[in-house]
PDB file of C-alpha atoms in Angstrom:
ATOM      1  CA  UNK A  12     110.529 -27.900  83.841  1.00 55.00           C
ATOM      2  CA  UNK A  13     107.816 -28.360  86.544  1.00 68.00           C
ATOM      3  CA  UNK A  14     108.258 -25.369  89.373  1.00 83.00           C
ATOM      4  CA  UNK A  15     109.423 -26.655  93.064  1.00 90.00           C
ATOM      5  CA  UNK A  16     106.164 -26.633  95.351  1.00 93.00           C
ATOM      6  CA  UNK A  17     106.667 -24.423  98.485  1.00 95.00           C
ATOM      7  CA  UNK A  18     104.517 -23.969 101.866  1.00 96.00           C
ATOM      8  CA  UNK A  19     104.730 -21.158 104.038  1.00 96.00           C
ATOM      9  CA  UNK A  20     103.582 -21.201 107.072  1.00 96.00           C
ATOM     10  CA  UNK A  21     103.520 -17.925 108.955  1.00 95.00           C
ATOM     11  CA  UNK A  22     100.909 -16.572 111.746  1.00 93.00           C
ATOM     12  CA  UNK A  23     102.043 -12.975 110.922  1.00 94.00           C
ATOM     13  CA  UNK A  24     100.316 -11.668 107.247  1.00 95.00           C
ATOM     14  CA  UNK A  25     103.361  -9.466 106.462  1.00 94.00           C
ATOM     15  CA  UNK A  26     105.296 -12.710 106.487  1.00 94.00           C
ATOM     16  CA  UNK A  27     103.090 -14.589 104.657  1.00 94.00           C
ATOM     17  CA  UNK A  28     103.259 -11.796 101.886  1.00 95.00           C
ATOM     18  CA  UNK A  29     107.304 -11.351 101.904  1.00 96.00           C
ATOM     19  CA  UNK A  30     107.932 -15.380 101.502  1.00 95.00           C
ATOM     20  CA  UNK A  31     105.055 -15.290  98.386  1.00 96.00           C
ATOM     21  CA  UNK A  32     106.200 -12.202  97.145  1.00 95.00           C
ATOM     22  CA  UNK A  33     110.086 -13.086  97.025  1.00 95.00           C
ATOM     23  CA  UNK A  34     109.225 -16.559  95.898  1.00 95.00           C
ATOM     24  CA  UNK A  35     106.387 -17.025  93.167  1.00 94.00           C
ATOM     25  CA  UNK A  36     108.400 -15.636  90.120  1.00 94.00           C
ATOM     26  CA  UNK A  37     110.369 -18.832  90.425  1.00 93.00           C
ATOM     27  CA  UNK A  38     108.346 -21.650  92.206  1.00 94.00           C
ATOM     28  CA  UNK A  39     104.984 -22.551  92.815  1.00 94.00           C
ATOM     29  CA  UNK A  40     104.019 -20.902  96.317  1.00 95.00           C
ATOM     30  CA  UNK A  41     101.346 -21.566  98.510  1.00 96.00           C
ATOM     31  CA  UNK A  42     100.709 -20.203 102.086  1.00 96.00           C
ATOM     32  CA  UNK A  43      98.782 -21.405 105.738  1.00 95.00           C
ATOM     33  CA  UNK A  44      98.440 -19.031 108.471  1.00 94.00           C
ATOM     34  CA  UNK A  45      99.234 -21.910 111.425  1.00 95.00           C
ATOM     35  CA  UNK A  46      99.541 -25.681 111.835  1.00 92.00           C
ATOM     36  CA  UNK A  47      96.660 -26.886 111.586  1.00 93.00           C
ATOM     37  CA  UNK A  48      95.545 -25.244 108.377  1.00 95.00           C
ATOM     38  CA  UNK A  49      99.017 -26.437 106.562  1.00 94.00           C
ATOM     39  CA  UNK A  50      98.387 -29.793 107.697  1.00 94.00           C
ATOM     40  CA  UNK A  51      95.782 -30.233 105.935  1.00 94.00           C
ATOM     41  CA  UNK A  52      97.283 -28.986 102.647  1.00 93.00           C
ATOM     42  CA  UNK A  53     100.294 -31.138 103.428  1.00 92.00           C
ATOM     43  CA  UNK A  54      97.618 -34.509 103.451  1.00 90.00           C
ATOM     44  CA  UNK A  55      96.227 -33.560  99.916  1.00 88.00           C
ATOM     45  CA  UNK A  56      99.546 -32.375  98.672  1.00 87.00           C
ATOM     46  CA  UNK A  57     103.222 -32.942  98.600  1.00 86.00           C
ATOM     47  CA  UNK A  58     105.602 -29.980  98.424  1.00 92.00           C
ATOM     48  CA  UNK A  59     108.881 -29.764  97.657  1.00 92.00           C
ATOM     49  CA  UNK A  60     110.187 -27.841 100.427  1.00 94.00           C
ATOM     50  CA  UNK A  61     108.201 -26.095 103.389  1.00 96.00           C
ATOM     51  CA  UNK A  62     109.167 -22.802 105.337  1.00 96.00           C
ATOM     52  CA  UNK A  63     107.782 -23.108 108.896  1.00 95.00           C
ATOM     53  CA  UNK A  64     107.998 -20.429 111.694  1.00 94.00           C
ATOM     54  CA  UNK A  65     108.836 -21.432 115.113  1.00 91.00           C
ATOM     55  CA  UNK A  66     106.786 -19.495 116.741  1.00 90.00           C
ATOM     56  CA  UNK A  67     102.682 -19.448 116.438  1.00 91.00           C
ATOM     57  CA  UNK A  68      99.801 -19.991 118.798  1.00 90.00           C
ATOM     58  CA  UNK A  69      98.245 -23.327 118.859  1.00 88.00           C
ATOM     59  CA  UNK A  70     100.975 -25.506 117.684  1.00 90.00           C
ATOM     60  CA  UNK A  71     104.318 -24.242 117.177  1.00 91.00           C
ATOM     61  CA  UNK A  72     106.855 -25.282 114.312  1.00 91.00           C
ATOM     62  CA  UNK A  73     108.233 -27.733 116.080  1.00 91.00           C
ATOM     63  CA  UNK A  74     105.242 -29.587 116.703  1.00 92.00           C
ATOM     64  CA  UNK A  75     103.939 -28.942 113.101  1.00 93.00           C
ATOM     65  CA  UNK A  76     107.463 -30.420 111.976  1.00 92.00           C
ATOM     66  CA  UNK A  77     106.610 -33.747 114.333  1.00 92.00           C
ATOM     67  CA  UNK A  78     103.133 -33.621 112.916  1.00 92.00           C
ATOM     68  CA  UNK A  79     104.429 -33.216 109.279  1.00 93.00           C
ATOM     69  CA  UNK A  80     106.902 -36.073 109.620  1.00 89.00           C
ATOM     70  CA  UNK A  81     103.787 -38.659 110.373  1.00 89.00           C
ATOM     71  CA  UNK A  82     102.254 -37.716 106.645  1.00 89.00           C
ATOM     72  CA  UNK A  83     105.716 -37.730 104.672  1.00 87.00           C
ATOM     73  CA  UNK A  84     109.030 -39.262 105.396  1.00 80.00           C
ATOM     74  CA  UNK A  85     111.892 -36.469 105.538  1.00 82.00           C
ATOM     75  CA  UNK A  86     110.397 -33.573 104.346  1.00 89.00           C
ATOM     76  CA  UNK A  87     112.624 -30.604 103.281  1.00 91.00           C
ATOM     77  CA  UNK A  88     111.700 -27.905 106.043  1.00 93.00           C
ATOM     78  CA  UNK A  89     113.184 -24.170 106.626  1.00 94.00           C
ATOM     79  CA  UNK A  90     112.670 -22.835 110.162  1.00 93.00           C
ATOM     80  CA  UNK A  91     112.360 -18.918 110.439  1.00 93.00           C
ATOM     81  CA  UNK A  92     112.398 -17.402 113.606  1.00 89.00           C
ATOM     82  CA  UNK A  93     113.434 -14.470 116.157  1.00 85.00           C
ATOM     83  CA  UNK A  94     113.154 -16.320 119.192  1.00 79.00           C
ATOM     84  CA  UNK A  95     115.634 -15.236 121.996  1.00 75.00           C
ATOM     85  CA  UNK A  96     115.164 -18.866 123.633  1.00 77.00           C
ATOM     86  CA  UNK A  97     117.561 -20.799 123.436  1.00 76.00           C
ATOM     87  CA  UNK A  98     116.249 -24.381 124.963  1.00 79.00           C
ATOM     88  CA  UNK A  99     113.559 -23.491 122.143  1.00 79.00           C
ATOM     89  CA  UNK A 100     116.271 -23.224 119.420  1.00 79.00           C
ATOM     90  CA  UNK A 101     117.865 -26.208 120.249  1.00 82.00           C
ATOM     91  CA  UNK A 102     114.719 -28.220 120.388  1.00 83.00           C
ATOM     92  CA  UNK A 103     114.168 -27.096 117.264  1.00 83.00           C
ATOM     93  CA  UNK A 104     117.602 -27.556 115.704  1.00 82.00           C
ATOM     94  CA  UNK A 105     116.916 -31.223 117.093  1.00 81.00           C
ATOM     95  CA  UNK A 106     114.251 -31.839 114.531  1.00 82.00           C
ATOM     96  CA  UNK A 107     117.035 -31.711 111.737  1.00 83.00           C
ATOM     97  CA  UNK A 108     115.833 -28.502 109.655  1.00 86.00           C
ATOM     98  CA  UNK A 109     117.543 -28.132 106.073  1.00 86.00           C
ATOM     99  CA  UNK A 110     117.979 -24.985 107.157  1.00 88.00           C
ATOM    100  CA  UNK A 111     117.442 -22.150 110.357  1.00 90.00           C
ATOM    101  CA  UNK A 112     117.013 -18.464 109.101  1.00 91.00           C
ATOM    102  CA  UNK A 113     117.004 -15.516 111.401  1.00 90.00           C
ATOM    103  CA  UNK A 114     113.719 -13.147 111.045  1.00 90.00           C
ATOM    104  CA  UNK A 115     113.550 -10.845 109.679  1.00 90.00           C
ATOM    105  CA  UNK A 116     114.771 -12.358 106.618  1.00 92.00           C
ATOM    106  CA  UNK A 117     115.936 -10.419 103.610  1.00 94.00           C
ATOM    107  CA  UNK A 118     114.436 -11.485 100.095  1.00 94.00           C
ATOM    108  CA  UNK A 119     118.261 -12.271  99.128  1.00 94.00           C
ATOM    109  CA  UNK A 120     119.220 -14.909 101.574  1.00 94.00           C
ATOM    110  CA  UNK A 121     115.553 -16.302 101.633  1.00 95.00           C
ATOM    111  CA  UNK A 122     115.866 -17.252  97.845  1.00 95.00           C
ATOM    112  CA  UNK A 123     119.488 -18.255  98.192  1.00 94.00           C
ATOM    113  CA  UNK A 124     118.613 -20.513 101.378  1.00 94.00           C
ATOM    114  CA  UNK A 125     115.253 -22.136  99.201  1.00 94.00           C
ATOM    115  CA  UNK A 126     117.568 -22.861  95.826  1.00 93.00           C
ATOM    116  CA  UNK A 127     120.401 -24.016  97.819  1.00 92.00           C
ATOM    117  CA  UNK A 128     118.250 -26.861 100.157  1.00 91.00           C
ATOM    118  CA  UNK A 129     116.432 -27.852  96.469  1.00 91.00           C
ATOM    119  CA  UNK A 130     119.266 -28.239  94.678  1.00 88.00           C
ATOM    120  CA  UNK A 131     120.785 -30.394  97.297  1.00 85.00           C
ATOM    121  CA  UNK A 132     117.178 -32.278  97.233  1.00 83.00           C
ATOM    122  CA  UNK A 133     117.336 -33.067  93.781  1.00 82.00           C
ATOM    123  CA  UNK A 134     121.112 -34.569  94.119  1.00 82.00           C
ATOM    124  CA  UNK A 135     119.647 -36.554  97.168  1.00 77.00           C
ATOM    125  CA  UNK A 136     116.532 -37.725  94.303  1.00 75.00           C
ATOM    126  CA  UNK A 137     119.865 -38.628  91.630  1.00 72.00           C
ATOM    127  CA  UNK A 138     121.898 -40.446  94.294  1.00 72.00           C
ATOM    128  CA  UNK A 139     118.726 -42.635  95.151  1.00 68.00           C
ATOM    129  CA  UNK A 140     117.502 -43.101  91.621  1.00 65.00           C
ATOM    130  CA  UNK A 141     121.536 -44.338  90.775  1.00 65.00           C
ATOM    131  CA  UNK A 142     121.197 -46.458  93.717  1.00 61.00           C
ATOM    132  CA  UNK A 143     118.632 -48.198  92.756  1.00 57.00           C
ATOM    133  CA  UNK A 144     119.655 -48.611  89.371  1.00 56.00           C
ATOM    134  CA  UNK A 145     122.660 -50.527  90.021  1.00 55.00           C
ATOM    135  CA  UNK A 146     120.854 -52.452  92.425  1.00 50.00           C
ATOM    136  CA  UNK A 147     118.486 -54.000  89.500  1.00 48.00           C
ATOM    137  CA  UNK A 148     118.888 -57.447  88.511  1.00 44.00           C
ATOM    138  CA  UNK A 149     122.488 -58.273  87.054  1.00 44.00           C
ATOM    139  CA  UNK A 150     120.791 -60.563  84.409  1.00 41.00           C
ATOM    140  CA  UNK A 151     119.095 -57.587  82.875  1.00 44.00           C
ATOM    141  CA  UNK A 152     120.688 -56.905  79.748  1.00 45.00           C
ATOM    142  CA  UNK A 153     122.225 -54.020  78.433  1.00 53.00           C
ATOM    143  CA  UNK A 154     120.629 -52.208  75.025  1.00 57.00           C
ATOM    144  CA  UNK A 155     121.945 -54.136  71.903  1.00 58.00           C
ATOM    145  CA  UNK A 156     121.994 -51.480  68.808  1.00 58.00           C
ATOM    146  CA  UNK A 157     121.215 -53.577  65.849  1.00 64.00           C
ATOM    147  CA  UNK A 158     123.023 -52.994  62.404  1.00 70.00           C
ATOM    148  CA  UNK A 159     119.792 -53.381  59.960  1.00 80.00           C
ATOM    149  CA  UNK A 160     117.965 -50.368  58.632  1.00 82.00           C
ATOM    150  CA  UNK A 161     114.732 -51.562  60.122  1.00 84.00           C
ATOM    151  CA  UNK A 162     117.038 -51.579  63.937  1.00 80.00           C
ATOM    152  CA  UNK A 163     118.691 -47.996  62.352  1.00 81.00           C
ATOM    153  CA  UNK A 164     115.568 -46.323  61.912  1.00 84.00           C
ATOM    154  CA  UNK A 165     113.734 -47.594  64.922  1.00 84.00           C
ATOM    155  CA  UNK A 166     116.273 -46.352  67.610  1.00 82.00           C
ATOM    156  CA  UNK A 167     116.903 -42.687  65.604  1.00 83.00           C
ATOM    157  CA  UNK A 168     112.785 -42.505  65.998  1.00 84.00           C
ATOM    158  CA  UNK A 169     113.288 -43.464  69.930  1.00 83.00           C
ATOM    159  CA  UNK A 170     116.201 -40.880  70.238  1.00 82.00           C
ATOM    160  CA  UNK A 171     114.144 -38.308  68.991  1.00 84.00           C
ATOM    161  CA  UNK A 172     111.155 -38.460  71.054  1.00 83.00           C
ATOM    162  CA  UNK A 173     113.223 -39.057  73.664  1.00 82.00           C
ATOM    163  CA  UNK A 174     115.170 -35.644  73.478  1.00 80.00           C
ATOM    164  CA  UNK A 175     111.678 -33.665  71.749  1.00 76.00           C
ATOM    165  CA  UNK A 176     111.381 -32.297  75.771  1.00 72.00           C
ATOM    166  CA  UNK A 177     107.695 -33.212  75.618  1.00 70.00           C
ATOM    167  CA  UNK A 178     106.151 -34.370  78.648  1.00 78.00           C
ATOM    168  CA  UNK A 179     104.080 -37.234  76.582  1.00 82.00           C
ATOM    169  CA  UNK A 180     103.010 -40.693  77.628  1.00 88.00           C
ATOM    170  CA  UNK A 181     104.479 -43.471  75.343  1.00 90.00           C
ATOM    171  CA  UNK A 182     103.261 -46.727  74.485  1.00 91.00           C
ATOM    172  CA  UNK A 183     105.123 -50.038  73.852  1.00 91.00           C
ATOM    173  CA  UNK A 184     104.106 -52.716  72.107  1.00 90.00           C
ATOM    174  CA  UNK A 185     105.470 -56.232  71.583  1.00 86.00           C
ATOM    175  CA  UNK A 186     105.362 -59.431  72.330  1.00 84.00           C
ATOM    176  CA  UNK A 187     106.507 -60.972  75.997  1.00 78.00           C
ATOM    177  CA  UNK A 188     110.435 -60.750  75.566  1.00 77.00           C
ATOM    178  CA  UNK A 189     111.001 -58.605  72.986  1.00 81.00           C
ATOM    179  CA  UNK A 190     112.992 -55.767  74.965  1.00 83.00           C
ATOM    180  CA  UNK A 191     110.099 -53.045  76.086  1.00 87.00           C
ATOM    181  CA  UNK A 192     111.970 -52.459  79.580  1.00 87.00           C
ATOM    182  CA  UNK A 193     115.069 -51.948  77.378  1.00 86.00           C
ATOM    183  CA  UNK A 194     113.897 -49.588  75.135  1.00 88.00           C
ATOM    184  CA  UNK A 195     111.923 -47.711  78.157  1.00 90.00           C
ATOM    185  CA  UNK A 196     115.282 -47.250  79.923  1.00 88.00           C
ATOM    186  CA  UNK A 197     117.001 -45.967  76.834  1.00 86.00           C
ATOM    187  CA  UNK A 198     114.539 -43.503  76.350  1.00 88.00           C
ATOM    188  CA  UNK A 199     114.428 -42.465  80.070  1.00 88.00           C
ATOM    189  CA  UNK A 200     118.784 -42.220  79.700  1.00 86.00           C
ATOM    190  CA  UNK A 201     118.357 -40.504  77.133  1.00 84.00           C
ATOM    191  CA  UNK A 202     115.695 -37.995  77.844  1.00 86.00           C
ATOM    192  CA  UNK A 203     116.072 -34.640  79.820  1.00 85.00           C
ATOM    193  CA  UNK A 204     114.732 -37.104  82.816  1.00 86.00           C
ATOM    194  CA  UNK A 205     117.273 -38.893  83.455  1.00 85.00           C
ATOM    195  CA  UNK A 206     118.637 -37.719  86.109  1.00 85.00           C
ATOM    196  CA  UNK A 207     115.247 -38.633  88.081  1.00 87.00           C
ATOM    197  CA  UNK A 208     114.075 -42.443  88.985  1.00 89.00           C
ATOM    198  CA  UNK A 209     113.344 -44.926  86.816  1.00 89.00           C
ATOM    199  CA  UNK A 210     110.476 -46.691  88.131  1.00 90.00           C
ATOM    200  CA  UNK A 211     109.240 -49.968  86.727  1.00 89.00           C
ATOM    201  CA  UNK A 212     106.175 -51.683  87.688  1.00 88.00           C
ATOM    202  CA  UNK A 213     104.878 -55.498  86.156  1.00 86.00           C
ATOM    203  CA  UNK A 214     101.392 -54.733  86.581  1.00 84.00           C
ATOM    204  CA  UNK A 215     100.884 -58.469  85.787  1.00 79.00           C
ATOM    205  CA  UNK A 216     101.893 -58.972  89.091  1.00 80.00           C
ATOM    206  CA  UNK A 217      99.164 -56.652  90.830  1.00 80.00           C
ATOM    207  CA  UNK A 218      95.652 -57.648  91.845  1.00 78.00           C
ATOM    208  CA  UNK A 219      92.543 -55.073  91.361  1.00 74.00           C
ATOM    209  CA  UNK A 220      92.695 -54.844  95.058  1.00 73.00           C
ATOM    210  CA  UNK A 221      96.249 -53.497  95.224  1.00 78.00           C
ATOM    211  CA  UNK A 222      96.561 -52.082  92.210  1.00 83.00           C
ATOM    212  CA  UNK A 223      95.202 -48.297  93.545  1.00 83.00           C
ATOM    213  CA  UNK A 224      97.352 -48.466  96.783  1.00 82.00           C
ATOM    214  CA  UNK A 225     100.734 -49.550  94.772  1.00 84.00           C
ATOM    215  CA  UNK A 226     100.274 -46.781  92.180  1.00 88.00           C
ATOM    216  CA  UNK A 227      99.280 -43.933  93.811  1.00 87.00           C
ATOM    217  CA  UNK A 228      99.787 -44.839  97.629  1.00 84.00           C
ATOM    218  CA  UNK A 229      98.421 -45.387 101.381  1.00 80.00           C
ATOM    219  CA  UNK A 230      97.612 -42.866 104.425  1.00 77.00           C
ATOM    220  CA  UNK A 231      98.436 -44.498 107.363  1.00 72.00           C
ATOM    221  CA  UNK A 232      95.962 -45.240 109.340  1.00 67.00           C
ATOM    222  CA  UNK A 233      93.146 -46.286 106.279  1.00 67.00           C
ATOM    223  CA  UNK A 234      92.841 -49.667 107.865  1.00 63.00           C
ATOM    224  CA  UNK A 235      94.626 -51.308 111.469  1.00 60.00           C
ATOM    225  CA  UNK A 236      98.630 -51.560 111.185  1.00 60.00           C
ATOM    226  CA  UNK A 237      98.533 -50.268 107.881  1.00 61.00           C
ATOM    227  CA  UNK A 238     101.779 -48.168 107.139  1.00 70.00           C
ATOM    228  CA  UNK A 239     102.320 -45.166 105.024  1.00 74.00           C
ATOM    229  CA  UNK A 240     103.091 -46.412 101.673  1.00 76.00           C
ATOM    230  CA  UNK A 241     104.663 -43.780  98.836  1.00 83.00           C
ATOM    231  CA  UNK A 242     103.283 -44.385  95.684  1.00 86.00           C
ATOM    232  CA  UNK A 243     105.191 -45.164  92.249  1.00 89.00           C
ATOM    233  CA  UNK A 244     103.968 -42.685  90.432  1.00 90.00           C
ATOM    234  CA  UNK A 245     105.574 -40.133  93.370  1.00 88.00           C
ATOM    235  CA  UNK A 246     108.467 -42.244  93.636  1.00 87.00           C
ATOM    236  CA  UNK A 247     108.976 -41.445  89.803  1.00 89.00           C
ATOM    237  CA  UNK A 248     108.004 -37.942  89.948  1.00 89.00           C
ATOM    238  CA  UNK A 249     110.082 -36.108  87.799  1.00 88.00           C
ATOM    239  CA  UNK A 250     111.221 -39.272  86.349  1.00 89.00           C
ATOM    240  CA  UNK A 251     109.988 -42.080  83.938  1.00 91.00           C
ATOM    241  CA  UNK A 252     106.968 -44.615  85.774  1.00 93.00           C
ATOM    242  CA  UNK A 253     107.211 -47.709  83.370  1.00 93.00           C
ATOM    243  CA  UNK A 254     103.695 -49.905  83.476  1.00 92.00           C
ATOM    244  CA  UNK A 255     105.078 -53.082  82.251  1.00 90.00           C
ATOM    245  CA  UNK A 256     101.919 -55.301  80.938  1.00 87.00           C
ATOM    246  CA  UNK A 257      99.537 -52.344  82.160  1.00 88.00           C
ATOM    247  CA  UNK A 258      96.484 -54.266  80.130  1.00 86.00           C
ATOM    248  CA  UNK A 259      96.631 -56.775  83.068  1.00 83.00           C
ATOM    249  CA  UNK A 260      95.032 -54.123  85.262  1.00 83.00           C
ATOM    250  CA  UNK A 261      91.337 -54.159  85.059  1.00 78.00           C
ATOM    251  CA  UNK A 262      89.962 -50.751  83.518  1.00 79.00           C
TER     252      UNK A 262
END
């Protein structure tokens, strides 16, 4: 199982310490010591869930929160805090936190609070990836389990890589109609991945020059009025990414 990503983001050391400290035996932590330094990390990386005091010099949480929401759509934030002000609580309570904890915070309720908010983030992922699958094209077929020997012994060899729990790449080969998307989405229903997206892509479809941003993704702002695009393979993270005719895409 790949770990959750977390960012702290704490101006006081001893905080900084406590969230890595009651949080790297089970996730994959990382820590900034204001805004502006977890922005950047935020533009090279997405995290899972980020844990953002209110209160630090230069640019508070809330504005790191409005900041943070112009790199990634929704992301999963905790606010910490002991702020007695309460116009500042409710401004902050305004930019829909997962979650508000109360500083100091014990190491018990800090790791309850962070598995709670990504367990609830990886139903959100299953709702969206079930969405989409029964929003796929009716025409689509369903799997069709042949009788033959050849068919026998061709899906027991799918339904055993599938459920071998290796994260391995898998290639497809036949000829245009055969059933590849088929037997991709039995082994992603089958596999320990399924409760993640499905992604499929006809790279036959995609030109060199969008090929890059399609896969893997846009800033906003590269080029005038372009938008912030979320690539498929992040879309299918955790998932199955199918490249459907990937040899149309020029090396």
């Amino acid at each position: 199982m790949v770990k959750a990503h977390i960012l702290a983001v704490d101006d006081h050391l001893s905080a900084r310490h406590h969230y890595f400290n009651s949080l790297s035996d089970v996730y994959t932590v990382e820590i900034a010591s204001n805004g502006i330094e977890a922005l950047k990390k935020a533009n090279d990386t997405v995290y899972d869930l980020y844990i953002v005091d209110l209160m630090m010099p230069g640019m508070n949480g809330i504005e790191f929160i409005k900041r943070l929401r112009k790199i990634h759509n929704d992301p999963q934030v905790v606010i910490v805090s002991q702020t007695e002000d309460l116009d500042l609580a409710i401004e902050a309570f305004r930019q829909h936190p997962v979650d508000f904890l109360r500083k100091p915070v014990r190491k018990s309720i800090l790791r309850h609070c962070v598995a709670k908010n990504l367990t609830v983030k990886s139903m959100r992922c299953h709702l969206n990836a079930l969405s989409r699958e029964s929003s796929r094209d009716s025409n689509c077929p369903e799997p069709v389990f042949g009788q033959s020997s050849t068919m026998k012994k061709f899906w027991d060899h799918v339904h055993h890589i599938s459920r071998s729990n290796l994260n391995i790449s898998i290639l497809l080969t036949g000829e245009s109609g055969s059933g590849k998307e088929i037997v991709a989405r039995q082994i992603h229903k089958i596999s320990q991945r399924c409760q993640s997206p499905f992604i499929a892509v006809n790279c036959g479809l995609l030109s060199r020059e969008l090929a890059a941003s399609e896969l893997f993704g846009i800033k906003e702002g590269v080029a005038t009025g372009v938008k912030m695009r979320t690539g498929k393979f992040q879309a299918a993270h955790g998932g199955t990414l199918f490249l459907d005719e990937i040899a149309e895409i020029p090396p």
